XYZ file of C-alpha atoms in Angstrom:
208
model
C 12.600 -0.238 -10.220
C 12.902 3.141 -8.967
C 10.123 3.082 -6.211
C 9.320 6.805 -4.395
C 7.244 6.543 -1.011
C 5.255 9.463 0.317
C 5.437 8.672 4.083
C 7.729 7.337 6.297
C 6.714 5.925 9.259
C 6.113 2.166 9.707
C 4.295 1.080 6.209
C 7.129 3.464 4.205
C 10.225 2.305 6.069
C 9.609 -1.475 5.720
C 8.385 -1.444 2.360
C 11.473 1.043 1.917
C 13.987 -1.085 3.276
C 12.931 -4.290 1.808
C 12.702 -2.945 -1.446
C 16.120 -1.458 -1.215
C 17.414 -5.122 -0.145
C 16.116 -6.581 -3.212
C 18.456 -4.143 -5.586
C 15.335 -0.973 -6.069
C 16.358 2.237 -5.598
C 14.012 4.263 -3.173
C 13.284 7.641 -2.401
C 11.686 8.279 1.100
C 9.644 11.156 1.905
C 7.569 12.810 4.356
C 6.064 15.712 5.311
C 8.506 17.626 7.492
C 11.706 17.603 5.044
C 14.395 15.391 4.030
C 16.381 17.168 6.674
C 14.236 15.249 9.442
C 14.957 11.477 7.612
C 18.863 11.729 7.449
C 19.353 9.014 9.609
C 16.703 6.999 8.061
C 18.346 7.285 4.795
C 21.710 5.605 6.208
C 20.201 2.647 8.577
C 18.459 1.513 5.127
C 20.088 3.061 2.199
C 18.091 5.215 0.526
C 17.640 8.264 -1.356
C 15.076 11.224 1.063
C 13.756 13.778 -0.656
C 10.819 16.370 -0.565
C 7.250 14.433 -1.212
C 7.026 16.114 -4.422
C 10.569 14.826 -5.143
C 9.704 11.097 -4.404
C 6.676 11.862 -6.362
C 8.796 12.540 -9.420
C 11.614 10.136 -8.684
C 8.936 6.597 -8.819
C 8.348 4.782 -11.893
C 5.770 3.203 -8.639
C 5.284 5.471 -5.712
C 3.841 4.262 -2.740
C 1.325 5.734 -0.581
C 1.899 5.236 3.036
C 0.611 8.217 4.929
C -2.625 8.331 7.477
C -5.572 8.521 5.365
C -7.006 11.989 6.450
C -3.794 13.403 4.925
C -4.526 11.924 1.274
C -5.496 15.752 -0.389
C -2.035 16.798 0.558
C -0.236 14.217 -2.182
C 1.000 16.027 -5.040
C -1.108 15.090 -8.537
C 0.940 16.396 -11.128
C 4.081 14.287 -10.562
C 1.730 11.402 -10.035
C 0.077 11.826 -13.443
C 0.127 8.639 -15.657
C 2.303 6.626 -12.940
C 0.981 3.280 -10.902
C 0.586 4.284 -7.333
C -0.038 1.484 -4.540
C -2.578 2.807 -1.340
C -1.742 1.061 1.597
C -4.183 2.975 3.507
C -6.561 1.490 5.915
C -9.691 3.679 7.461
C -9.496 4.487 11.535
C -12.105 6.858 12.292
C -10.108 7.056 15.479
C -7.180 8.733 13.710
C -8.953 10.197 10.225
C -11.849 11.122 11.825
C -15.201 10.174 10.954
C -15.624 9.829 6.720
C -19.428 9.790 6.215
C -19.007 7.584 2.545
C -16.185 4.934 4.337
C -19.145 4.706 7.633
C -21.803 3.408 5.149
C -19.785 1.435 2.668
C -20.211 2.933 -0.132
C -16.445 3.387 -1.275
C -13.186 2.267 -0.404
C -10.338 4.131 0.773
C -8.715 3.301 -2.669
C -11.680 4.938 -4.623
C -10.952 7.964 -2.628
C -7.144 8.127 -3.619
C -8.230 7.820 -7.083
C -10.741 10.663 -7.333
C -8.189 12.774 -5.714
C -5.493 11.436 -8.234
C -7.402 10.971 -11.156
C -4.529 10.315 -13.787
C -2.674 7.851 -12.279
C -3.158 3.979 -12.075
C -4.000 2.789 -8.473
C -3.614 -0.730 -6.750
C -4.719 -1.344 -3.468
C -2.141 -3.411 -1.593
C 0.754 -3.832 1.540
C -2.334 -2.906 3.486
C -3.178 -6.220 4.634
C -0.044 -7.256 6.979
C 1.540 -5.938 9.882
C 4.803 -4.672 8.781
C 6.777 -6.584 11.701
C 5.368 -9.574 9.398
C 6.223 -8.249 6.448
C 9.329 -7.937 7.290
C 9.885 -11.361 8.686
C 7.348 -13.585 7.050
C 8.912 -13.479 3.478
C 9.502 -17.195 1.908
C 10.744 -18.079 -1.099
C 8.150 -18.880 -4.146
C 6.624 -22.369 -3.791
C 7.718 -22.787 -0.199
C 4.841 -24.631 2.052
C 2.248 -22.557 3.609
C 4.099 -19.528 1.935
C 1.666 -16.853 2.900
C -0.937 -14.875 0.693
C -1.152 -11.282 0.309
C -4.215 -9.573 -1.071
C -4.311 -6.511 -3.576
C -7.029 -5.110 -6.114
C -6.812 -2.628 -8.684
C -8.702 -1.941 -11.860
C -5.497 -2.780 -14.589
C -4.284 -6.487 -14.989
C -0.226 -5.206 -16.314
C -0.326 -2.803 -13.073
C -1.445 -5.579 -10.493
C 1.127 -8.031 -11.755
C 3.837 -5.588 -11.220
C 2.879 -5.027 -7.298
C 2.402 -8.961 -7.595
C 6.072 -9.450 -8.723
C 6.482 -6.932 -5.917
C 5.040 -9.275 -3.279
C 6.670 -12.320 -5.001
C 10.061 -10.435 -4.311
C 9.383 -9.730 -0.661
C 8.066 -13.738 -0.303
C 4.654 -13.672 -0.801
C 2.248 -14.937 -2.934
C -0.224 -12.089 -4.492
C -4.118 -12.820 -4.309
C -5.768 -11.179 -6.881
C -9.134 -9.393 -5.325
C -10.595 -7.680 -8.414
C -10.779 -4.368 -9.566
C -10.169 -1.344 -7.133
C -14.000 -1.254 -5.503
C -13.365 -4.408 -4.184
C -10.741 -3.715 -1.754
C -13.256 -3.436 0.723
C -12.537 -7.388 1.060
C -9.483 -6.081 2.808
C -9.729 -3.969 4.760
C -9.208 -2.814 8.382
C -12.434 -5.195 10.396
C -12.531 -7.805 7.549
C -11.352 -12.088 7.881
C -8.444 -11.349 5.626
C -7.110 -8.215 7.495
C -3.763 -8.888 9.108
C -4.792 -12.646 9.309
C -1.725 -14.955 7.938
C -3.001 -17.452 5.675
C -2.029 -19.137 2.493
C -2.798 -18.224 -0.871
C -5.742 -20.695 -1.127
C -7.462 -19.537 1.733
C -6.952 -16.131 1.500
C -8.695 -16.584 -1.739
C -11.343 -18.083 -0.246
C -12.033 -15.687 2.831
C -11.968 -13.073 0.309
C -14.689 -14.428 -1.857
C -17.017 -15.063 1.073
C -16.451 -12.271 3.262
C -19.851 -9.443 3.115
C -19.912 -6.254 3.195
């Protein structure tokens, strides 16, 4: 696939590198310029552009910038495409969101409001990308671990799941996009390694 990533910090350069392992090509972006990523682009050998560029360039485009930065994503490129949030909430960072405090959306919601054209899944934001990075086990290995994601389209989530089978993980299907609360930042399954099985079941039991 051609994947583009808005943001290149820790979630974009892992999930950037990875991917480009496994034969994708990638486009990384951020904020300040392709200029500022020219080293980036040679340690893991990928394309840089402009934001709007990796916008354009993604058949899937990745969102991996803090989540108080979310109206600055372009919408027009993004129109009609499958977009993954890996955003998780930190009031510490994003400041205080009044709707995220009481629980009455998710940060994925929010993305999709702001990008109201294009197909959202909710995923990669579950995992520490040191682990992501080193966790990866080939399908039907023992104890292979279980990522979650949600989203509201069944085609979409099992391309992000043949994403996660790719990087060696099994996907964990949450439900549709309002319930990847289950996941987030303060919840059992956040960051937690477990299999498939019980990641399925933490998920079902854990409360808002």
């Amino acid at each position: 696939m051609k994947i583009g990533i808005i943001g290149a910090g820790m979630v974009g350069r892992a999930i950037g590198k990875l991917a480009v392992a496994l034969g994708h090509s990638v486009m990384l972006s951020n904020s300040r310029g392709p200029q500022t990523l020219f080293s980036l682009s040679r340690s893991i050998g990928c394309q840089v552009g402009t934001v709007e560029e990796a916008a354009a360039f993604g058949e899937l485009v990745v969102i991996a910038i803090p989540l108080a930065a979310y109206r600055s994503i372009p919408v027009e490129p993004l129109e009609g495409k499958l977009v993954i949030d890996t955003n998780n909430y930190y009031f510490e960072r994003d400041g205080h969101i009044p709707e995220l405090d009481a629980g009455e959306t998710t940060t994925s919601e929010i993305l999709a409001r702001h990008l109201p054209r294009s197909r959202i899944v909710k995923a990669f934001n579950a995992i520490i990308m040191d682990d992501l990075e080193k966790d990866g086990q080939p399908a039907g290995s023992s104890g292979r671990r279980g990522l979650p994601l949600a989203g509201d389209n069944s085609t979409d989530k099992a391309v992000v799941s043949g994403l996660y089978d790719q990087f060696g993980f099994d996907a964990v299907d949450a439900g549709p996009l309002a319930e990847g609360w289950r996941f987030e930042r303060g919840r059992p399954a956040y960051c937690v390694p477990m299999d498939a099985d019980r990641l399925k079941d933490e998920l079902a039991k854990t409360i808002r």
